[in-house]
PDB file of C-alpha atoms in Angstrom:
ATOM      1  CA  MET A1285      -0.749  68.055 107.454  1.00  0.00           C
ATOM      2  CA  PRO A1286       2.463  67.493 109.464  1.00  0.00           C
ATOM      3  CA  SER A1287       3.084  70.282 111.943  1.00  0.00           C
ATOM      4  CA  LEU A1288       6.412  71.425 110.452  1.00  0.00           C
ATOM      5  CA  THR A1289       5.377  71.521 106.797  1.00  0.00           C
ATOM      6  CA  GLY A1290       7.004  74.520 105.124  1.00  0.00           C
ATOM      7  CA  SER A1291       9.748  74.765 107.747  1.00  0.00           C
ATOM      8  CA  VAL A1292      13.485  74.243 107.324  1.00  0.00           C
ATOM      9  CA  ALA A1293      15.429  72.647 110.190  1.00  0.00           C
ATOM     10  CA  LEU A1294      19.217  72.505 110.533  1.00  0.00           C
ATOM     11  CA  VAL A1295      20.684  69.819 112.799  1.00  0.00           C
ATOM     12  CA  THR A1296      24.348  69.617 113.795  1.00  0.00           C
ATOM     13  CA  GLY A1297      26.009  66.356 114.722  1.00  0.00           C
ATOM     14  CA  ALA A1298      23.521  64.787 112.330  1.00  0.00           C
ATOM     15  CA  SER A1299      25.709  61.902 111.220  1.00  0.00           C
ATOM     16  CA  SER A1300      24.738  59.611 114.104  1.00  0.00           C
ATOM     17  CA  GLY A1301      23.018  59.272 117.457  1.00  0.00           C
ATOM     18  CA  ILE A1302      20.734  62.020 118.715  1.00  0.00           C
ATOM     19  CA  GLY A1303      21.432  64.251 115.716  1.00  0.00           C
ATOM     20  CA  ALA A1304      20.513  61.630 113.157  1.00  0.00           C
ATOM     21  CA  ALA A1305      17.403  60.603 115.095  1.00  0.00           C
ATOM     22  CA  SER A1306      16.339  64.241 115.457  1.00  0.00           C
ATOM     23  CA  ALA A1307      16.756  64.896 111.743  1.00  0.00           C
ATOM     24  CA  VAL A1308      14.613  61.855 110.931  1.00  0.00           C
ATOM     25  CA  ALA A1309      11.954  62.918 113.449  1.00  0.00           C
ATOM     26  CA  LEU A1310      11.795  66.517 112.209  1.00  0.00           C
ATOM     27  CA  ALA A1311      11.589  65.347 108.602  1.00  0.00           C
ATOM     28  CA  ALA A1312       8.696  63.072 109.564  1.00  0.00           C
ATOM     29  CA  GLU A1313       6.914  66.192 110.847  1.00  0.00           C
ATOM     30  CA  GLY A1314       7.284  67.795 107.422  1.00  0.00           C
ATOM     31  CA  ALA A1315      10.450  69.888 107.833  1.00  0.00           C
ATOM     32  CA  ARG A1316      13.057  70.045 105.108  1.00  0.00           C
ATOM     33  CA  VAL A1317      16.173  69.072 107.024  1.00  0.00           C
ATOM     34  CA  VAL A1318      19.757  70.292 106.662  1.00  0.00           C
ATOM     35  CA  LEU A1319      22.277  67.745 107.933  1.00  0.00           C
ATOM     36  CA  VAL A1320      25.527  69.154 109.356  1.00  0.00           C
ATOM     37  CA  ALA A1321      28.481  67.072 110.578  1.00  0.00           C
ATOM     38  CA  ARG A1322      32.040  66.232 109.585  1.00  0.00           C
ATOM     39  CA  ARG A1323      31.421  62.710 108.253  1.00  0.00           C
ATOM     40  CA  GLU A1324      29.895  63.183 104.837  1.00  0.00           C
ATOM     41  CA  ASP A1325      29.476  59.455 104.194  1.00  0.00           C
ATOM     42  CA  ARG A1326      27.377  59.079 107.341  1.00  0.00           C
ATOM     43  CA  LEU A1327      25.344  62.156 106.432  1.00  0.00           C
ATOM     44  CA  ARG A1328      24.525  60.538 103.106  1.00  0.00           C
ATOM     45  CA  ASP A1329      23.204  57.471 104.921  1.00  0.00           C
ATOM     46  CA  VAL A1330      20.934  59.626 107.090  1.00  0.00           C
ATOM     47  CA  ALA A1331      19.758  61.622 104.078  1.00  0.00           C
ATOM     48  CA  SER A1332      18.946  58.411 102.217  1.00  0.00           C
ATOM     49  CA  ALA A1333      16.838  57.174 105.127  1.00  0.00           C
ATOM     50  CA  ILE A1334      14.944  60.471 105.212  1.00  0.00           C
ATOM     51  CA  THR A1335      14.271  60.587 101.484  1.00  0.00           C
ATOM     52  CA  ALA A1336      13.280  56.897 101.427  1.00  0.00           C
ATOM     53  CA  ALA A1337      10.573  57.778 103.971  1.00  0.00           C
ATOM     54  CA  GLY A1338       9.322  60.611 101.767  1.00  0.00           C
ATOM     55  CA  GLY A1339      11.184  63.448 103.447  1.00  0.00           C
ATOM     56  CA  SER A1340      13.654  66.057 102.215  1.00  0.00           C
ATOM     57  CA  ALA A1341      17.289  66.339 103.309  1.00  0.00           C
ATOM     58  CA  LEU A1342      20.209  68.569 102.296  1.00  0.00           C
ATOM     59  CA  ILE A1343      23.765  67.592 103.237  1.00  0.00           C
ATOM     60  CA  ALA A1344      26.051  70.402 104.422  1.00  0.00           C
ATOM     61  CA  PRO A1345      29.298  68.899 105.766  1.00  0.00           C
ATOM     62  CA  ALA A1346      31.023  71.117 108.321  1.00  0.00           C
ATOM     63  CA  ASP A1347      33.032  71.039 111.536  1.00  0.00           C
ATOM     64  CA  VAL A1348      31.127  73.142 114.076  1.00  0.00           C
ATOM     65  CA  ALA A1349      34.419  74.226 115.662  1.00  0.00           C
ATOM     66  CA  ASP A1350      35.351  76.001 112.412  1.00  0.00           C
ATOM     67  CA  PRO A1351      33.398  79.269 112.092  1.00  0.00           C
ATOM     68  CA  GLY A1352      34.069  79.528 108.367  1.00  0.00           C
ATOM     69  CA  GLN A1353      32.682  76.071 107.666  1.00  0.00           C
ATOM     70  CA  VAL A1354      29.652  76.750 109.852  1.00  0.00           C
ATOM     71  CA  SER A1355      28.928  80.070 108.171  1.00  0.00           C
ATOM     72  CA  ALA A1356      29.140  78.431 104.746  1.00  0.00           C
ATOM     73  CA  ALA A1357      26.796  75.608 105.764  1.00  0.00           C
ATOM     74  CA  VAL A1358      24.186  77.971 107.213  1.00  0.00           C
ATOM     75  CA  ARG A1359      24.435  80.273 104.214  1.00  0.00           C
ATOM     76  CA  ARG A1360      23.973  77.333 101.847  1.00  0.00           C
ATOM     77  CA  ALA A1361      20.906  76.152 103.742  1.00  0.00           C
ATOM     78  CA  ALA A1362      19.294  79.586 103.646  1.00  0.00           C
ATOM     79  CA  GLU A1363      20.114  80.174  99.986  1.00  0.00           C
ATOM     80  CA  GLU A1364      19.073  76.759  98.666  1.00  0.00           C
ATOM     81  CA  LEU A1365      15.994  76.274 100.825  1.00  0.00           C
ATOM     82  CA  GLY A1366      14.987  79.911 101.210  1.00  0.00           C
ATOM     83  CA  ARG A1367      14.697  80.102 104.985  1.00  0.00           C
ATOM     84  CA  LEU A1368      15.784  78.634 108.319  1.00  0.00           C
ATOM     85  CA  ASP A1369      13.102  78.034 110.959  1.00  0.00           C
ATOM     86  CA  ILE A1370      14.653  75.558 113.388  1.00  0.00           C
ATOM     87  CA  VAL A1371      18.222  74.960 114.536  1.00  0.00           C
ATOM     88  CA  VAL A1372      19.257  72.049 116.738  1.00  0.00           C
ATOM     89  CA  ASN A1373      22.702  72.550 118.292  1.00  0.00           C
ATOM     90  CA  ASN A1374      23.426  68.890 118.881  1.00  0.00           C
ATOM     91  CA  ALA A1375      27.094  68.353 117.974  1.00  0.00           C
ATOM     92  CA  GLY A1376      28.955  67.458 121.135  1.00  0.00           C
ATOM     93  CA  LEU A1377      32.075  65.865 122.549  1.00  0.00           C
ATOM     94  CA  MET A1378      32.565  64.015 125.827  1.00  0.00           C
ATOM     95  CA  ARG A1379      35.831  63.583 127.718  1.00  0.00           C
ATOM     96  CA  MET A1380      35.990  62.214 131.259  1.00  0.00           C
ATOM     97  CA  GLY A1381      38.648  61.552 133.854  1.00  0.00           C
ATOM     98  CA  PRO A1382      40.409  63.063 136.896  1.00  0.00           C
ATOM     99  CA  ALA A1383      41.635  66.619 136.373  1.00  0.00           C
ATOM    100  CA  LEU A1384      45.119  65.754 137.653  1.00  0.00           C
ATOM    101  CA  GLN A1385      45.490  63.230 134.829  1.00  0.00           C
ATOM    102  CA  ALA A1386      43.735  65.215 132.128  1.00  0.00           C
ATOM    103  CA  SER A1387      45.230  66.313 128.851  1.00  0.00           C
ATOM    104  CA  LEU A1388      44.968  70.030 128.136  1.00  0.00           C
ATOM    105  CA  ASP A1389      44.270  69.079 124.529  1.00  0.00           C
ATOM    106  CA  ASP A1390      41.177  67.164 125.686  1.00  0.00           C
ATOM    107  CA  TRP A1391      39.952  70.173 127.663  1.00  0.00           C
ATOM    108  CA  ASN A1392      40.471  72.468 124.684  1.00  0.00           C
ATOM    109  CA  ALA A1393      38.667  70.021 122.418  1.00  0.00           C
ATOM    110  CA  LEU A1394      35.659  70.085 124.747  1.00  0.00           C
ATOM    111  CA  LEU A1395      35.599  73.865 124.638  1.00  0.00           C
ATOM    112  CA  ALA A1396      36.009  73.931 120.854  1.00  0.00           C
ATOM    113  CA  VAL A1397      33.013  71.692 120.166  1.00  0.00           C
ATOM    114  CA  ASN A1398      30.667  72.130 123.132  1.00  0.00           C
ATOM    115  CA  ILE A1399      31.081  75.882 123.595  1.00  0.00           C
ATOM    116  CA  GLN A1400      32.640  77.431 120.499  1.00  0.00           C
ATOM    117  CA  GLY A1401      30.619  75.126 118.253  1.00  0.00           C
ATOM    118  CA  VAL A1402      27.358  76.271 119.847  1.00  0.00           C
ATOM    119  CA  LEU A1403      28.438  79.902 119.496  1.00  0.00           C
ATOM    120  CA  ASN A1404      29.505  79.469 115.864  1.00  0.00           C
ATOM    121  CA  VAL A1405      26.220  77.880 114.831  1.00  0.00           C
ATOM    122  CA  THR A1406      24.061  80.274 116.830  1.00  0.00           C
ATOM    123  CA  HIS A1407      25.864  83.364 115.542  1.00  0.00           C
ATOM    124  CA  ALA A1408      25.489  82.255 111.923  1.00  0.00           C
ATOM    125  CA  ALA A1409      21.887  81.071 112.211  1.00  0.00           C
ATOM    126  CA  LEU A1410      20.216  83.584 114.528  1.00  0.00           C
ATOM    127  CA  PRO A1411      19.541  86.316 111.921  1.00  0.00           C
ATOM    128  CA  HIS A1412      17.889  83.715 109.683  1.00  0.00           C
ATOM    129  CA  LEU A1413      15.722  82.488 112.552  1.00  0.00           C
ATOM    130  CA  VAL A1414      14.585  86.032 113.295  1.00  0.00           C
ATOM    131  CA  ASP A1415      13.734  86.558 109.621  1.00  0.00           C
ATOM    132  CA  ALA A1416      11.878  83.246 109.362  1.00  0.00           C
ATOM    133  CA  ALA A1417       9.742  84.005 112.410  1.00  0.00           C
ATOM    134  CA  THR A1418       8.231  87.034 110.668  1.00  0.00           C
ATOM    135  CA  ASP A1419       6.495  84.948 107.998  1.00  0.00           C
ATOM    136  CA  SER A1420       6.448  81.441 109.428  1.00  0.00           C
ATOM    137  CA  PRO A1421       3.142  79.563 109.223  1.00  0.00           C
ATOM    138  CA  ARG A1422       3.875  78.528 112.820  1.00  0.00           C
ATOM    139  CA  GLY A1423       4.418  82.154 113.857  1.00  0.00           C
ATOM    140  CA  VAL A1424       7.676  81.262 115.586  1.00  0.00           C
ATOM    141  CA  ALA A1425      11.228  79.998 115.057  1.00  0.00           C
ATOM    142  CA  ASP A1426      13.190  77.679 117.365  1.00  0.00           C
ATOM    143  CA  LEU A1427      16.758  77.301 118.581  1.00  0.00           C
ATOM    144  CA  VAL A1428      17.354  74.142 120.625  1.00  0.00           C
ATOM    145  CA  THR A1429      20.660  73.163 122.217  1.00  0.00           C
ATOM    146  CA  VAL A1430      21.320  69.626 123.393  1.00  0.00           C
ATOM    147  CA  SER A1431      22.971  69.890 126.788  1.00  0.00           C
ATOM    148  CA  SER A1432      23.220  67.102 129.376  1.00  0.00           C
ATOM    149  CA  THR A1433      22.252  66.255 132.919  1.00  0.00           C
ATOM    150  CA  ALA A1434      25.917  67.199 133.474  1.00  0.00           C
ATOM    151  CA  GLY A1435      24.767  70.759 132.843  1.00  0.00           C
ATOM    152  CA  TRP A1436      22.754  70.608 136.063  1.00  0.00           C
ATOM    153  CA  VAL A1437      24.832  68.262 138.242  1.00  0.00           C
ATOM    154  CA  ALA A1438      28.646  68.202 138.206  1.00  0.00           C
ATOM    155  CA  ARG A1439      30.344  64.959 139.220  1.00  0.00           C
ATOM    156  CA  PRO A1440      33.950  63.853 139.764  1.00  0.00           C
ATOM    157  CA  GLY A1441      35.726  63.243 136.490  1.00  0.00           C
ATOM    158  CA  THR A1442      33.439  65.492 134.492  1.00  0.00           C
ATOM    159  CA  ALA A1443      34.532  68.963 135.623  1.00  0.00           C
ATOM    160  CA  VAL A1444      35.292  70.462 132.206  1.00  0.00           C
ATOM    161  CA  TYR A1445      32.540  68.569 130.398  1.00  0.00           C
ATOM    162  CA  SER A1446      30.080  69.880 132.989  1.00  0.00           C
ATOM    163  CA  MET A1447      31.516  73.376 132.621  1.00  0.00           C
ATOM    164  CA  THR A1448      30.731  73.315 128.905  1.00  0.00           C
ATOM    165  CA  LYS A1449      27.185  72.132 129.516  1.00  0.00           C
ATOM    166  CA  PHE A1450      26.511  74.588 132.358  1.00  0.00           C
ATOM    167  CA  GLY A1451      27.860  77.265 130.011  1.00  0.00           C
ATOM    168  CA  ALA A1452      25.594  76.225 127.156  1.00  0.00           C
ATOM    169  CA  ASN A1453      22.626  76.383 129.537  1.00  0.00           C
ATOM    170  CA  ALA A1454      23.547  79.879 130.710  1.00  0.00           C
ATOM    171  CA  PHE A1455      24.109  81.116 127.167  1.00  0.00           C
ATOM    172  CA  SER A1456      20.738  79.742 126.104  1.00  0.00           C
ATOM    173  CA  GLU A1457      18.912  81.396 129.007  1.00  0.00           C
ATOM    174  CA  GLY A1458      20.472  84.781 128.376  1.00  0.00           C
ATOM    175  CA  LEU A1459      19.753  84.527 124.661  1.00  0.00           C
ATOM    176  CA  ARG A1460      16.187  83.406 125.343  1.00  0.00           C
ATOM    177  CA  GLN A1461      15.463  86.641 127.151  1.00  0.00           C
ATOM    178  CA  GLU A1462      16.980  88.695 124.329  1.00  0.00           C
ATOM    179  CA  VAL A1463      15.025  87.218 121.424  1.00  0.00           C
ATOM    180  CA  LEU A1464      11.659  86.221 122.854  1.00  0.00           C
ATOM    181  CA  GLY A1465      10.222  89.513 121.570  1.00  0.00           C
ATOM    182  CA  LYS A1466      11.334  88.524 118.089  1.00  0.00           C
ATOM    183  CA  ARG A1467       9.267  85.327 118.235  1.00  0.00           C
ATOM    184  CA  VAL A1468      12.316  83.070 118.498  1.00  0.00           C
ATOM    185  CA  ARG A1469      12.059  80.401 121.193  1.00  0.00           C
ATOM    186  CA  VAL A1470      15.283  79.188 122.806  1.00  0.00           C
ATOM    187  CA  GLY A1471      15.299  75.845 124.557  1.00  0.00           C
ATOM    188  CA  VAL A1472      17.662  73.304 126.104  1.00  0.00           C
ATOM    189  CA  VAL A1473      17.194  69.544 126.201  1.00  0.00           C
ATOM    190  CA  GLY A1474      19.365  67.821 128.802  1.00  0.00           C
ATOM    191  CA  PRO A1475      19.651  64.080 128.176  1.00  0.00           C
ATOM    192  CA  GLY A1476      20.862  61.630 130.733  1.00  0.00           C
ATOM    193  CA  THR A1477      22.680  58.451 129.763  1.00  0.00           C
ATOM    194  CA  VAL A1478      22.011  57.685 126.106  1.00  0.00           C
ATOM    195  CA  ASP A1479      23.113  54.615 124.167  1.00  0.00           C
ATOM    196  CA  THR A1480      25.176  56.412 121.503  1.00  0.00           C
ATOM    197  CA  GLU A1481      28.750  56.338 120.257  1.00  0.00           C
ATOM    198  CA  ILE A1482      29.735  59.517 122.125  1.00  0.00           C
ATOM    199  CA  GLY A1483      31.564  57.464 124.754  1.00  0.00           C
ATOM    200  CA  ASP A1484      33.448  55.322 122.241  1.00  0.00           C
ATOM    201  CA  SER A1485      36.335  57.781 122.042  1.00  0.00           C
ATOM    202  CA  LEU A1486      36.936  57.763 125.797  1.00  0.00           C
ATOM    203  CA  PRO A1487      40.191  56.228 127.025  1.00  0.00           C
ATOM    204  CA  PRO A1488      39.832  52.699 128.468  1.00  0.00           C
ATOM    205  CA  ASP A1489      39.803  53.780 132.139  1.00  0.00           C
ATOM    206  CA  ALA A1490      37.107  56.408 131.571  1.00  0.00           C
ATOM    207  CA  ARG A1491      35.039  54.051 129.444  1.00  0.00           C
ATOM    208  CA  ALA A1492      35.248  51.373 132.157  1.00  0.00           C
ATOM    209  CA  ALA A1493      34.127  53.902 134.794  1.00  0.00           C
ATOM    210  CA  LEU A1494      31.197  54.945 132.626  1.00  0.00           C
ATOM    211  CA  GLU A1495      30.193  51.325 132.137  1.00  0.00           C
ATOM    212  CA  ARG A1496      30.348  50.700 135.894  1.00  0.00           C
ATOM    213  CA  ASN A1497      28.173  53.728 136.606  1.00  0.00           C
ATOM    214  CA  THR A1498      25.549  52.607 134.108  1.00  0.00           C
ATOM    215  CA  ALA A1499      25.685  48.857 134.698  1.00  0.00           C
ATOM    216  CA  GLY A1500      22.193  47.375 134.774  1.00  0.00           C
ATOM    217  CA  MET A1501      20.652  50.628 133.551  1.00  0.00           C
ATOM    218  CA  GLU A1502      18.420  50.625 130.511  1.00  0.00           C
ATOM    219  CA  LYS A1503      19.869  53.619 128.710  1.00  0.00           C
ATOM    220  CA  LEU A1504      17.889  56.109 126.728  1.00  0.00           C
ATOM    221  CA  ARG A1505      17.784  55.670 122.978  1.00  0.00           C
ATOM    222  CA  SER A1506      18.587  58.483 120.579  1.00  0.00           C
ATOM    223  CA  GLU A1507      14.956  58.440 119.474  1.00  0.00           C
ATOM    224  CA  ASP A1508      13.846  59.275 123.022  1.00  0.00           C
ATOM    225  CA  VAL A1509      15.812  62.526 122.963  1.00  0.00           C
ATOM    226  CA  ALA A1510      14.660  63.250 119.412  1.00  0.00           C
ATOM    227  CA  ASP A1511      11.077  62.918 120.681  1.00  0.00           C
ATOM    228  CA  ALA A1512      11.779  65.593 123.299  1.00  0.00           C
ATOM    229  CA  ILE A1513      13.286  67.955 120.728  1.00  0.00           C
ATOM    230  CA  THR A1514      10.393  67.404 118.347  1.00  0.00           C
ATOM    231  CA  TYR A1515       7.881  68.003 121.122  1.00  0.00           C
ATOM    232  CA  MET A1516       9.610  71.258 122.032  1.00  0.00           C
ATOM    233  CA  VAL A1517       9.538  72.720 118.508  1.00  0.00           C
ATOM    234  CA  THR A1518       6.028  71.581 117.621  1.00  0.00           C
ATOM    235  CA  ARG A1519       4.261  73.412 120.456  1.00  0.00           C
ATOM    236  CA  PRO A1520       1.893  76.273 119.543  1.00  0.00           C
ATOM    237  CA  ARG A1521       3.467  79.713 119.433  1.00  0.00           C
ATOM    238  CA  ARG A1522       2.052  80.584 122.858  1.00  0.00           C
ATOM    239  CA  VAL A1523       4.025  77.745 124.491  1.00  0.00           C
ATOM    240  CA  ALA A1524       7.768  77.925 125.142  1.00  0.00           C
ATOM    241  CA  ILE A1525       9.430  74.892 126.707  1.00  0.00           C
ATOM    242  CA  ASN A1526      12.802  76.286 127.725  1.00  0.00           C
ATOM    243  CA  HIS A1527      14.385  73.458 129.729  1.00  0.00           C
ATOM    244  CA  MET A1528      13.722  69.752 129.520  1.00  0.00           C
ATOM    245  CA  LEU A1529      15.625  67.020 131.410  1.00  0.00           C
ATOM    246  CA  VAL A1530      15.264  63.533 129.928  1.00  0.00           C
ATOM    247  CA  ARG A1531      16.826  60.865 132.103  1.00  0.00           C
ATOM    248  CA  ALA A1532      16.994  57.101 131.889  1.00  0.00           C
ATOM    249  CA  ALA A1533      14.397  55.814 134.337  1.00  0.00           C
ATOM    250  CA  GLU A1534      17.022  54.286 136.680  1.00  0.00           C
ATOM    251  CA  GLN A1535      19.425  57.246 136.563  1.00  0.00           C
ATOM    252  CA  THR A1536      19.938  58.978 139.896  1.00  0.00           C
ATOM    253  CA  TRP A1537      22.084  61.951 138.802  1.00  0.00           C
TER     254      TRP A1537
END
């Protein structure tokens, strides 16, 4: 029997990249998966792939920066599926460039998604995770946040992006200590350079700099990070993997 049979997992940013790959991986382990993102058409594609493979997926479109939308999505998941055992805070935004040339709107957008989005989802989901842990066949519930190597090493051009990831790490560690007695594990996965569309929205100069920094590097695939997340949440109750860095093999930072 798959290790997550009977569990319900909610994944944000599930319309593409790491989120979509994680939803597919968790469904393959037997979890009923709730897909959260803004792009409903893309969510339907992911849900179709999951159901075609024999899994179960519920679409709950929402913008993680909007607390009302997040609350409604979490409430729908809990009401329709009866529980919430795993949450993957994956939705994220990347903006890069020198601070002297930065747009304040870009900085605020980073905070809205990478910080406020994590808080919105966690606040809405945490009571359900605590409840699920009391009668889970696994004996535990899991909250995983996708951070970045930028949450451990700050570099020029990434000051605010790194601030959001350092902040997510700190929030997760403080929360971990609060809820470990309630059988809720809190973990962070910090990917390095991943071949996803997250950099597509960068301005040309920032995209060119990113391409120079990663030239010749075989980037991680979304499935590699999904493997790490799946490994984290499928450990026995006695094991808590709280931090995991997953870098491309040639990445130095």
